[in-house]
Each structure stands twice: as C-alpha cells, then as structure tokens.
Tab-separated table of C-alpha atoms and ligand atoms in Angstrom:
chain	number	residue	atom	x	y	z
E	28	MET	CA	0.000	0.000	0.000
E	29	ALA	CA	1.420	3.406	-1.042
E	30	ARG	CA	1.502	5.679	1.979
E	31	LEU	CA	2.482	9.321	2.354
E	32	LEU	CA	2.754	11.330	5.556
E	33	ILE	CA	3.037	15.122	5.636
E	34	LYS	CA	4.296	16.515	8.944
E	35	ASN	CA	4.938	19.921	10.546
E	36	ALA	CA	2.810	21.852	7.998
E	37	LYS	CA	2.510	25.528	8.921
E	38	ALA	CA	-1.189	24.873	8.340
E	39	LEU	CA	-3.427	22.494	6.442
E	40	LEU	CA	-5.835	24.812	4.597
E	41	GLY	CA	-9.347	23.988	3.412
E	42	THR	CA	-10.004	21.226	5.920
E	43	HIS	CA	-13.749	21.352	5.325
E	44	SER	CA	-15.926	18.817	7.110
E	45	THR	CA	-17.122	15.759	5.197
E	46	GLY	CA	-20.615	17.097	4.533
E	47	THR	CA	-19.483	20.477	3.167
E	48	LEU	CA	-19.742	20.107	-0.604
E	49	ARG	CA	-19.657	23.798	-1.535
E	50	VAL	CA	-19.532	27.082	0.391
E	51	LYS	CA	-21.994	29.871	-0.318
E	52	GLY	CA	-22.054	33.633	0.161
E	53	ALA	CA	-20.723	34.833	3.527
E	54	ALA	CA	-19.490	31.312	4.361
E	55	MET	CA	-16.976	31.628	1.520
E	56	ALA	CA	-14.853	33.846	3.785
E	57	GLU	CA	-14.268	30.902	6.094
E	58	LEU	CA	-11.421	28.626	5.102
E	59	PRO	CA	-11.086	26.019	7.852
E	60	GLN	CA	-7.509	25.159	8.772
E	61	VAL	CA	-5.430	22.990	11.054
E	62	GLU	CA	-2.317	24.790	12.254
E	63	ASP	CA	0.930	22.865	12.720
E	64	GLY	CA	-0.609	19.895	10.998
E	65	TRP	CA	0.002	16.393	9.711
E	66	LEU	CA	-1.844	14.489	7.015
E	67	LEU	CA	-1.763	10.812	6.099
E	68	ALA	CA	-2.609	9.519	2.610
E	69	GLU	CA	-2.996	5.831	1.844
E	70	ASP	CA	-3.524	4.456	-1.647
E	71	GLY	CA	-4.152	7.943	-2.981
E	72	VAL	CA	-6.826	8.873	-0.441
E	73	ILE	CA	-6.613	11.115	2.637
E	74	THR	CA	-7.115	8.751	5.561
E	75	ASP	CA	-6.349	10.976	8.552
E	76	LEU	CA	-5.123	14.435	9.519
E	77	GLY	CA	-4.755	16.625	12.580
E	78	PRO	CA	-2.500	18.985	14.567
E	79	MET	CA	0.993	17.760	15.475
E	80	SER	CA	-0.188	17.530	19.101
E	81	THR	CA	-2.217	14.526	17.909
E	82	TRP	CA	0.674	12.922	15.977
E	83	PRO	CA	-0.549	9.508	14.820
E	84	GLY	CA	0.854	6.489	16.542
E	85	ILE	CA	2.327	4.941	13.413
E	86	THR	CA	3.793	1.531	14.106
E	87	ASP	CA	4.483	0.398	10.548
E	88	TRP	CA	6.954	2.809	8.913
E	89	ASN	CA	7.628	0.393	6.091
E	90	GLY	CA	7.227	2.046	2.697
E	91	LEU	CA	5.947	5.252	4.298
E	92	GLU	CA	7.143	8.361	2.484
E	93	VAL	CA	7.452	11.337	4.837
E	94	ILE	CA	7.493	14.995	3.740
E	95	ASP	CA	8.494	17.636	6.268
E	96	ALA	CA	6.397	20.727	5.471
E	97	THR	CA	7.903	23.046	8.078
E	98	ASP	CA	7.017	26.701	7.228
E	99	ARG	CA	4.874	25.537	4.269
E	100	PHE	CA	1.147	25.440	3.714
E	101	VAL	CA	-0.673	22.391	2.437
E	102	LEU	CA	-3.810	23.204	0.479
E	103	PRO	CA	-6.163	21.353	-1.865
E	104	GLY	CA	-4.966	21.293	-5.477
E	105	TRP	CA	-6.609	23.710	-7.881
E	106	CYS	CA	-9.749	22.506	-9.664
E	107	ASP	CA	-10.222	24.275	-13.006
E	108	PRO	CA	-13.824	23.787	-14.170
E	109	HIS	CA	-13.757	25.689	-17.502
E	110	THR	CA	-11.089	25.230	-20.172
E	111	HIS	CA	-10.655	24.730	-23.903
E	112	THR	CA	-7.238	23.113	-23.529
E	113	VAL	CA	-7.473	20.952	-26.669
E	114	PHE	CA	-6.720	23.224	-29.635
E	115	ALA	CA	-4.587	23.134	-32.755
E	116	ALA	CA	-2.620	26.372	-32.617
E	117	PRO	CA	-2.161	29.564	-30.635
E	118	ARG	CA	-3.545	32.861	-32.045
E	119	GLU	CA	-0.931	35.431	-31.113
E	120	GLU	CA	-1.476	37.302	-34.417
E	121	GLU	CA	-4.972	38.184	-33.152
E	122	PHE	CA	-3.384	39.296	-29.877
E	123	VAL	CA	-1.268	41.800	-31.806
E	124	ASP	CA	-4.343	42.961	-33.754
E	125	LYS	CA	-6.084	43.577	-30.424
E	126	ILE	CA	-3.140	45.673	-29.251
E	127	LYS	CA	-3.588	47.740	-32.404
E	128	GLY	CA	-7.212	48.375	-31.517
E	129	MET	CA	-9.383	45.565	-32.848
E	130	SER	CA	-11.905	43.965	-30.477
E	131	TYR	CA	-12.652	40.246	-29.996
E	132	GLN	CA	-15.860	40.813	-31.952
E	133	ASP	CA	-14.058	42.685	-34.811
E	134	ILE	CA	-11.694	39.745	-35.185
E	135	ALA	CA	-14.553	37.218	-35.193
E	136	ALA	CA	-16.423	39.292	-37.823
E	137	ARG	CA	-13.520	38.942	-40.294
E	138	GLY	CA	-13.503	35.125	-39.874
E	139	GLY	CA	-10.960	34.999	-37.058
E	140	GLY	CA	-11.615	33.849	-33.517
E	141	ILE	CA	-13.337	30.520	-32.953
E	142	LEU	CA	-13.701	29.845	-36.707
E	143	ASN	CA	-9.960	30.434	-37.140
E	144	SER	CA	-9.287	27.761	-34.493
E	145	ALA	CA	-11.876	25.437	-36.077
E	146	ARG	CA	-10.207	25.578	-39.504
E	147	LYS	CA	-6.882	24.611	-37.976
E	148	LEU	CA	-8.294	21.896	-35.742
E	149	ARG	CA	-10.159	20.189	-38.558
E	150	ASP	CA	-6.834	19.833	-40.420
E	151	MET	CA	-4.910	18.429	-37.469
E	152	ASP	CA	-4.728	14.721	-36.752
E	153	GLU	CA	-5.786	13.233	-33.445
E	154	ASP	CA	-2.270	12.285	-32.337
E	155	SER	CA	-0.891	15.806	-32.766
E	156	LEU	CA	-3.860	17.314	-30.922
E	157	PHE	CA	-3.350	14.811	-28.119
E	158	ALA	CA	0.383	15.503	-27.861
E	159	SER	CA	0.016	19.288	-27.694
E	160	ALA	CA	-2.839	19.198	-25.165
E	161	LYS	CA	-0.867	16.755	-23.017
E	162	GLU	CA	2.045	19.198	-22.816
E	163	ARG	CA	-0.307	22.044	-21.820
E	164	LEU	CA	-1.884	19.896	-19.121
E	165	LYS	CA	1.533	18.930	-17.762
E	166	VAL	CA	2.303	22.632	-17.316
E	167	MET	CA	-1.042	23.102	-15.557
E	168	MET	CA	-0.341	20.193	-13.176
E	169	HIS	CA	3.054	21.730	-12.429
E	170	GLN	CA	1.158	24.917	-11.528
E	171	GLY	CA	-0.993	23.003	-9.037
E	172	THR	CA	-4.050	21.964	-11.056
E	173	VAL	CA	-5.308	18.518	-10.062
E	174	ALA	CA	-8.634	18.443	-11.942
E	175	VAL	CA	-9.772	20.133	-15.114
E	176	GLU	CA	-12.814	20.357	-17.364
E	177	ILE	CA	-12.054	20.420	-21.107
E	178	LYS	CA	-14.512	21.457	-23.807
E	179	SER	CA	-14.839	20.544	-27.458
E	180	GLY	CA	-16.018	23.406	-29.675
E	181	TYR	CA	-13.221	23.894	-32.199
E	182	GLY	CA	-14.463	21.059	-34.406
E	183	LEU	CA	-17.948	22.272	-35.344
E	184	THR	CA	-18.571	19.175	-37.476
E	185	LEU	CA	-19.744	15.784	-36.292
E	186	ASP	CA	-16.351	14.175	-36.973
E	187	SER	CA	-14.196	16.952	-35.585
E	188	GLU	CA	-16.230	17.393	-32.394
E	189	LEU	CA	-15.948	13.634	-31.809
E	190	LYS	CA	-12.227	13.832	-32.593
E	191	MET	CA	-11.782	16.457	-29.858
E	192	LEU	CA	-13.699	14.411	-27.308
E	193	ARG	CA	-11.698	11.290	-28.174
E	194	VAL	CA	-8.543	13.297	-27.523
E	195	VAL	CA	-9.945	14.284	-24.106
E	196	LYS	CA	-10.661	10.608	-23.377
E	197	ARG	CA	-7.047	9.687	-24.228
E	198	LEU	CA	-5.780	12.528	-22.006
E	199	LYS	CA	-7.782	11.074	-19.105
E	200	GLU	CA	-6.038	7.761	-19.574
E	201	ALA	CA	-2.573	9.267	-20.052
E	202	LEU	CA	-2.374	11.777	-17.189
E	203	PRO	CA	-2.872	11.518	-13.430
E	204	LEU	CA	-5.099	14.589	-13.053
E	205	GLN	CA	-8.883	14.212	-13.125
E	206	ILE	CA	-10.550	15.330	-16.362
E	207	LYS	CA	-14.207	16.028	-17.192
E	208	ALA	CA	-15.326	16.495	-20.800
E	209	THR	CA	-17.914	18.913	-22.170
E	210	LEU	CA	-19.561	18.924	-25.605
E	211	LEU	CA	-19.459	22.533	-26.862
E	212	ALA	CA	-20.554	22.000	-30.456
E	213	ALA	CA	-22.621	25.205	-30.093
E	214	HIS	CA	-19.503	27.385	-29.858
E	215	ALA	CA	-19.928	29.172	-33.209
E	216	LEU	CA	-22.116	28.562	-36.256
E	217	PRO	CA	-19.927	26.674	-38.770
E	218	PRO	CA	-19.807	28.211	-42.273
E	219	GLU	CA	-21.409	25.086	-43.775
E	220	PHE	CA	-24.585	25.923	-41.832
E	221	ALA	CA	-24.536	29.696	-42.386
E	222	ASP	CA	-27.990	29.512	-43.986
E	223	ASP	CA	-29.330	26.703	-41.832
E	224	ARG	CA	-29.025	27.483	-38.127
E	225	ASP	CA	-31.829	25.095	-37.340
E	226	GLY	CA	-30.019	22.284	-39.160
E	227	TYR	CA	-26.917	22.770	-37.015
E	228	ILE	CA	-28.918	22.797	-33.775
E	229	ARG	CA	-30.627	19.590	-34.912
E	230	LEU	CA	-27.263	18.004	-35.663
E	231	ILE	CA	-26.312	18.770	-32.059
E	232	THR	CA	-29.561	17.735	-30.360
E	233	ASP	CA	-30.483	14.742	-32.528
E	234	THR	CA	-27.107	13.251	-33.457
E	235	LEU	CA	-24.148	14.565	-31.470
E	236	ILE	CA	-25.669	14.596	-27.987
E	237	PRO	CA	-27.139	11.058	-28.231
E	238	GLN	CA	-23.918	9.654	-29.709
E	239	VAL	CA	-21.596	11.385	-27.264
E	240	ALA	CA	-23.759	10.286	-24.329
E	241	ALA	CA	-23.971	6.690	-25.580
E	242	GLU	CA	-20.196	6.478	-25.993
E	243	GLY	CA	-19.525	8.186	-22.638
E	244	LEU	CA	-17.454	10.850	-24.388
E	245	ALA	CA	-18.818	13.831	-22.426
E	246	ASP	CA	-20.063	14.633	-18.944
E	247	PHE	CA	-21.659	18.014	-19.734
E	248	VAL	CA	-23.053	20.099	-22.581
E	249	ASP	CA	-22.214	23.764	-23.236
E	250	VAL	CA	-23.508	26.589	-25.467
E	251	PHE	CA	-21.948	29.994	-26.229
E	252	CYS	CA	-25.103	32.083	-25.720
E	253	GLU	CA	-24.143	35.481	-27.135
E	254	THR	CA	-24.972	38.056	-29.810
E	255	ASN	CA	-23.752	36.647	-33.165
E	256	TYR	CA	-23.354	33.159	-31.660
E	257	PHE	CA	-26.339	31.264	-30.171
E	258	THR	CA	-29.696	32.538	-28.921
E	259	VAL	CA	-31.472	31.850	-25.651
E	260	ALA	CA	-34.009	29.659	-27.487
E	261	GLU	CA	-31.154	27.631	-29.014
E	262	LEU	CA	-29.484	27.321	-25.591
E	263	GLU	CA	-32.754	25.940	-24.212
E	264	ARG	CA	-33.084	23.363	-26.979
E	265	ILE	CA	-29.545	22.128	-26.392
E	266	LEU	CA	-29.878	22.008	-22.600
E	267	VAL	CA	-33.172	20.083	-22.878
E	268	ALA	CA	-31.533	17.541	-25.208
E	269	GLY	CA	-28.494	17.294	-22.913
E	270	ALA	CA	-30.652	16.688	-19.841
E	271	LYS	CA	-32.539	13.945	-21.691
E	272	HIS	CA	-29.238	12.149	-22.184
E	273	GLY	CA	-27.823	12.773	-18.712
E	274	LEU	CA	-25.531	15.672	-19.675
E	275	PRO	CA	-26.098	18.706	-17.414
E	276	GLY	CA	-25.390	22.190	-18.771
E	277	LYS	CA	-22.297	24.298	-18.127
E	278	VAL	CA	-22.813	27.332	-20.310
E	279	HIS	CA	-21.091	30.465	-21.631
E	280	VAL	CA	-23.398	33.408	-20.878
E	281	ASN	CA	-23.199	37.184	-20.393
E	282	GLN	CA	-19.628	37.597	-21.675
E	283	PHE	CA	-20.422	40.613	-23.873
E	284	THR	CA	-24.208	40.996	-23.669
E	285	SER	CA	-27.037	40.045	-21.352
E	286	LEU	CA	-29.619	38.145	-23.400
E	287	GLY	CA	-31.498	36.240	-20.679
E	288	GLY	CA	-29.376	33.113	-20.970
E	289	ILE	CA	-28.829	32.925	-17.217
E	290	ALA	CA	-32.538	32.658	-16.406
E	291	ALA	CA	-32.966	30.021	-19.117
E	292	ALA	CA	-29.955	28.009	-17.907
E	293	VAL	CA	-31.147	28.136	-14.292
E	294	LYS	CA	-34.607	26.996	-15.404
E	295	GLN	CA	-33.051	24.025	-17.205
E	296	GLY	CA	-31.063	23.098	-14.082
E	297	ALA	CA	-27.613	23.973	-15.456
E	298	LEU	CA	-24.734	23.025	-13.157
E	299	SER	CA	-22.898	26.277	-13.870
E	300	VAL	CA	-23.185	29.583	-15.725
E	301	ASP	CA	-19.783	30.863	-16.761
E	302	HIS	CA	-18.270	34.289	-17.629
E	303	LEU	CA	-20.920	36.784	-16.290
E	304	GLU	CA	-18.868	39.863	-17.158
E	305	VAL	CA	-22.038	41.755	-18.134
E	306	MET	CA	-24.787	41.366	-15.532
E	307	GLU	CA	-28.182	43.059	-15.317
E	308	PRO	CA	-30.192	43.064	-12.059
E	309	THR	CA	-32.531	40.484	-13.636
E	310	ASP	CA	-29.578	38.139	-14.177
E	311	LEU	CA	-28.629	38.346	-10.501
E	312	GLU	CA	-32.239	37.727	-9.518
E	313	ALA	CA	-32.460	34.692	-11.784
E	314	LEU	CA	-29.417	33.139	-10.099
E	315	GLN	CA	-30.399	33.936	-6.526
E	316	ALA	CA	-31.654	30.918	-4.578
E	317	SER	CA	-30.670	28.576	-7.416
E	318	GLU	CA	-28.140	25.738	-7.170
E	319	THR	CA	-26.473	26.835	-10.431
E	320	ILE	CA	-22.859	27.844	-9.774
E	321	PRO	CA	-21.595	31.191	-11.154
E	322	THR	CA	-18.107	30.443	-12.524
E	323	LEU	CA	-15.961	33.526	-13.073
E	324	LEU	CA	-12.989	33.804	-15.428
E	325	PRO	CA	-10.948	36.865	-14.421
E	326	SER	CA	-7.948	36.017	-16.614
E	327	CYS	CA	-10.280	36.278	-19.646
E	328	SER	CA	-11.333	39.778	-18.547
E	329	PHE	CA	-7.666	40.659	-18.055
E	330	PHE	CA	-6.614	39.427	-21.484
E	331	LEU	CA	-9.550	40.883	-23.479
E	332	ARG	CA	-9.740	44.124	-21.465
E	333	ILE	CA	-13.437	43.535	-20.787
E	334	PRO	CA	-15.270	44.159	-17.483
E	335	TYR	CA	-14.694	41.854	-14.520
E	336	ALA	CA	-17.655	39.819	-13.240
E	337	PRO	CA	-19.402	41.190	-10.111
E	338	ALA	CA	-18.117	38.578	-7.675
E	339	ARG	CA	-19.127	40.506	-4.546
E	340	ALA	CA	-22.696	41.020	-5.745
E	341	LEU	CA	-22.941	37.281	-6.425
E	342	MET	CA	-21.578	36.405	-2.973
E	343	ASP	CA	-23.862	39.011	-1.370
E	344	ARG	CA	-26.742	37.038	-2.861
E	345	GLY	CA	-25.599	33.913	-1.067
E	346	LEU	CA	-24.174	32.175	-4.121
E	347	ALA	CA	-21.266	29.699	-4.272
E	348	VAL	CA	-18.885	31.481	-6.627
E	349	ALA	CA	-16.323	29.340	-8.479
E	350	LEU	CA	-13.257	30.405	-10.478
E	351	ALA	CA	-11.632	28.919	-13.592
E	352	THR	CA	-8.978	29.837	-16.154
E	353	ASP	CA	-10.961	29.515	-19.438
E	354	HIS	CA	-7.638	28.402	-20.971
E	355	ASN	CA	-8.040	28.806	-24.755
E	356	PRO	CA	-6.085	30.330	-27.646
E	357	GLY	CA	-8.431	33.300	-28.208
E	358	SER	CA	-9.483	34.891	-24.948
E	359	THR	CA	-7.203	33.349	-22.274
E	360	PRO	CA	-3.937	31.764	-23.380
E	361	SER	CA	-3.091	30.774	-19.798
E	362	GLY	CA	-4.079	27.765	-17.713
E	363	ASN	CA	-2.498	29.163	-14.573
E	364	MET	CA	-4.879	29.033	-11.602
E	365	ASN	CA	-2.344	30.925	-9.446
E	366	LEU	CA	-2.862	33.946	-11.668
E	367	VAL	CA	-6.643	33.457	-11.392
E	368	LEU	CA	-6.270	33.475	-7.589
E	369	SER	CA	-4.412	36.801	-7.703
E	370	LEU	CA	-6.811	38.397	-10.200
E	371	ALA	CA	-9.768	37.257	-8.078
E	372	CYS	CA	-8.343	39.130	-5.094
E	373	ILE	CA	-7.033	42.156	-7.000
E	374	GLN	CA	-9.814	42.696	-9.549
E	375	LEU	CA	-12.871	40.853	-8.153
E	376	ARG	CA	-12.107	41.999	-4.593
E	377	MET	CA	-12.441	38.505	-3.228
E	378	LEU	CA	-10.706	37.833	0.089
E	379	PRO	CA	-7.872	35.281	-0.091
E	380	GLU	CA	-10.021	32.770	1.810
E	381	GLU	CA	-12.951	33.336	-0.588
E	382	ALA	CA	-10.670	32.970	-3.596
E	383	VAL	CA	-9.171	29.707	-2.302
E	384	ASN	CA	-12.652	28.281	-1.661
E	385	ALA	CA	-13.614	29.368	-5.189
E	386	THR	CA	-10.567	27.706	-6.807
E	387	THR	CA	-10.872	24.460	-4.815
E	388	LEU	CA	-14.155	23.315	-3.235
E	389	ASN	CA	-16.581	25.431	-5.290
E	390	SER	CA	-14.683	24.838	-8.510
E	391	ALA	CA	-14.735	21.088	-7.812
E	392	ALA	CA	-18.510	21.430	-7.354
E	393	ALA	CA	-18.746	23.291	-10.689
E	394	MET	CA	-17.698	20.051	-12.372
E	395	GLY	CA	-19.490	17.637	-10.043
E	396	MET	CA	-16.314	16.532	-8.227
E	397	GLN	CA	-17.045	17.955	-4.760
E	398	SER	CA	-17.236	14.513	-3.132
E	399	GLU	CA	-13.727	13.572	-4.201
E	400	LEU	CA	-11.769	16.843	-4.498
E	401	GLY	CA	-11.653	20.481	-3.399
E	402	SER	CA	-10.758	20.142	0.284
E	403	LEU	CA	-8.412	18.350	2.664
E	404	THR	CA	-11.010	15.974	4.014
E	405	VAL	CA	-10.721	12.331	5.057
E	406	GLY	CA	-11.996	10.137	2.218
E	407	LYS	CA	-11.146	12.580	-0.577
E	408	ARG	CA	-8.379	12.138	-3.122
E	409	ALA	CA	-4.940	13.035	-1.761
E	410	SER	CA	-4.426	15.742	-4.398
E	411	PHE	CA	-2.840	18.831	-2.932
E	412	ILE	CA	-0.223	21.561	-3.133
E	413	ILE	CA	2.647	22.127	-0.717
E	414	THR	CA	3.838	25.726	-0.934
E	415	ARG	CA	7.319	27.090	-0.584
E	416	PRO	CA	7.930	28.838	2.740
E	417	VAL	CA	5.511	31.816	2.689
E	418	PRO	CA	4.493	34.091	5.568
E	419	SER	CA	0.699	33.820	5.232
E	420	LEU	CA	-2.201	32.637	3.097
E	421	ALA	CA	-2.732	36.191	1.798
E	422	TYR	CA	0.869	36.211	0.536
E	423	LEU	CA	-0.044	33.669	-2.170
E	424	PRO	CA	-2.348	35.988	-4.207
E	425	TYR	CA	-0.517	39.129	-3.009
E	426	ALA	CA	2.897	38.284	-4.458
E	427	PHE	CA	1.385	37.745	-7.906
E	428	GLY	CA	3.366	36.294	-10.754
E	429	THR	CA	5.742	34.474	-8.427
E	430	ASP	CA	5.758	30.693	-8.244
E	431	HIS	CA	4.906	29.770	-4.639
E	432	ILE	CA	4.571	26.053	-5.241
E	433	ASP	CA	7.093	23.531	-3.955
E	434	THR	CA	5.308	20.211	-4.454
E	435	VAL	CA	2.148	19.008	-6.216
E	436	ILE	CA	0.670	15.658	-5.187
E	437	ILE	CA	-2.067	13.928	-7.205
E	438	ASP	CA	-3.731	10.848	-5.734
E	439	GLY	CA	-0.911	10.509	-3.214
E	440	ARG	CA	1.882	10.690	-5.813
E	441	PRO	CA	4.133	13.685	-6.502
E	442	VAL	CA	3.807	15.165	-9.994
E	443	ARG	CA	6.223	17.911	-9.011
E	444	SER	CA	8.530	17.854	-6.066
E	445	GLY	CA	10.551	20.346	-4.253
E	446	GLU	CA	13.288	21.527	-6.606
E	447	ALA	CA	15.637	23.967	-4.902
E	448	LEU	CA	15.476	27.608	-5.970
J	519	NIG	O1	-14.743	31.272	-23.197
J	519	NIG	N1	-16.432	32.857	-25.410
J	519	NIG	C1	-16.348	31.818	-26.016
J	519	NIG	N2	-15.368	30.907	-25.946
J	519	NIG	C2	-14.074	31.138	-25.421
J	519	NIG	C3	-13.172	31.805	-26.390
J	519	NIG	C4	-12.947	30.943	-27.544
J	519	NIG	C5	-11.960	31.485	-28.551
J	519	NIG	O2	-11.849	32.705	-28.748
J	519	NIG	O3	-11.322	30.627	-29.150
J	519	NIG	C6	-14.195	31.881	-24.112
J	519	NIG	O4	-13.765	33.022	-23.945
J	520	FE	FE1	-14.771	29.470	-22.409
C-alpha cells in the first residue's frame, strides 16, 4: 500500500468537514484550517489528519514516504472547471491585432476567432492534438491543477467534435489529473450551416448529444449564448436535449451581452453559468436561490480588457462562486490558476479565503467533483499543493506572478517535487 505522511505543515488549509460540498455567500470567507498539521494519505486517499499535538501512533513505517512541510502550507490542489485546452494552434497574431485596436468581436467578424481555431483543428490529426494538449496539461499540473474540465467546440462538425472528445478521453487515460469532458458543439455557427441554423442545432440535439452520451465521451453540454453566436431559445433546446441524455449544462453566458441566458440556464437546471462579465439586475435575480454555480474567469477579462464579473454582488446574494482559467487560444492563453487566484483578489475583490474556496471546493462542485476533491477531508483524493515557505495565506495571491509552489501531489503521488530555488 502506497503511503504518504506530511508533517509539521505551517497549516493544512481547506479542511472542510465531510458534509461540506460547496460554500456559499458569507461562508466563503471561512477557510477552515489545522495549524501545525500532519496528514496521512494511503492508496491515494486522505485517511487521517490533525494537529501535530495529535501525531498519529504509526507503528508500521515500512514504505511510508514522509514529507516535512515546516514553514509551508498544504492546500487542496486547484480545480479548473472551464477550459478549452485541446486546440490546434495559438492565435498570437490576433493578440497583436487587439493591441492595435481591434476587439474580440471585430476579429470574429472577419472570420478569425473561434472559426480560425476550427479551420486549424479540422486539419490536425488526433495524435498531434493529443500531444500538444498533453504538454499544456503537464504545465497546468506543475502549476498546481489537479482536476480540469475540457470542452470541445473547435471542431464544429460531427467528426471533428468527436475527434476532440476522443482526444480528451485519451488525455484522461494518459495523465494523473482528473478530467471532465464537455460537448461545446454550439460554440460558433460553422460556415457550412450559415444559412441553416436550425439544421446545425438539430445536428447537435439529434445526433451529437445522443452519440456522445452513448459512448460516454462527455459529462456536460455547453452553449456559447451570445450576440452573433447562439440565442437563448437555441441554448434551451440544447440544454433540454443534454438533460434527456444525462448531460447537465455548463454554459457560456453574459460575456459581452445580457440576453437572458442565465434565467434560461437556471430553469433548465444547469450546473454552472460561466463568464458573467455583463450582468443586469434580472440576471442576478435569476441566479439567486438557485443551485447553479456562477463560474468567473478573471484572466479572460484581463486578457480581453473587458469588465470583470461582479463577484461581490454574487456572494452578497448567497451564491457559491467558483473560479476557472478559461484556458483557450483566443481569450485566455493561460491555464495558470495561481494567476486566477491573484486576479480574483485584485480585480474581483475577493478575500484570499474566498478565492481559495472558489478555486478548490466550489470549482470542484462546478464540475461535479465535490465529493472527491476540493478540500483536505478524510476520504477525498490526496491531491494537494505544498507551498514554498511563505508568511501567510494572503501572501499567495498578493505576491502575484511568483511561483509559490514547492510540491504538487495527485492521488498521493508527486507530480512535481521540491526543486531547490
Ligand atoms: O470562453 N467565449 C467563447 N469561448 C471562449 C473563447 C474561444 C476562442 O476565442 O477561441 C471563451 O472566452
Ligand atoms: Fe470558455
């Protein structure tokens, strides 16, 4: 049996109790911790933890790996519940065009953006897509990410959407981090269907969703509900079809315009509504008292120079805010959750404790993984970060752009360990 013991941790952070599966509103400011702590993992699962004053009476030291975490924090690994990490090529030429003054929408209008990525992805074979996504995910694991959701949406044909989801399936088998897959065929209207929107929606609802569900290729369904992309009525049709096949919704809404997609997604029982940079009072009302998780993507706002989502207003309404990177070649070419943590504190005015809850427990919940990840709790996966020596929790988001991570453990095994500075 593989066993790992962490001792002398400055504190174990995020030691939520077994029944706490997400934290809402004011409770987000509470990040339970055990100071001067130890933690035992056996066969990849946390089996016990406590303060050093309750040091476990271990009799069998055989095969027990011990890590001394003096002056270091141990915290749950990052859960990133919104990414587009499988893509064919970066789009830095559009980045330069944006510097010169073009907007995301200007670039899309001239055939760039998502359609640019789709053209390239259709031409790329499965093995090359797999290899490049694997390298990106390795970087993300090195940066502390232990679970990630990955969307399709750069295929926009039956074959290419399936190709993307098959790549995600292979990534799950090849890498230690947990991966959830989302069908985002409704990411942009493909040129072949320019005069037949209804035909494309039917391809999604009548062919893709049933096939993907039958083959177990996706866990969720997504729609980019936005001016010039997909309407609220189309979002509803896709979420209804997804629900019929056991695929809950995780949707892109309110990035540039408020169309009423949030109310529709809540009504259809969506697991999460993501982006929310542009929020009307009616959107906040629609979310209030729902179980749908608002997932905010501050590194997308940073990169596109668009407004930041109103995190405080969402927390004031008692909601369980989650955070994600949105890693993709167009609006967020970064899968770094440490940057998201800093931007959440600096730009969304979230407290460090709120931001850690939103990047761990609530973000695990935003991909249905709250029972196995997101906190240091007995019975959960032993997937966590050990920091370098840092003075406080607040120092992590405060000293932005600096790598504070010493060790990353996934399922009890190091994927990065303690290289000297
Ligand atoms: O979440 N907004 C839609 N989708 C992505 C961007 C996709 C792209 O530009 O390639 C997003 O920002
Ligand atoms: Fe996205």
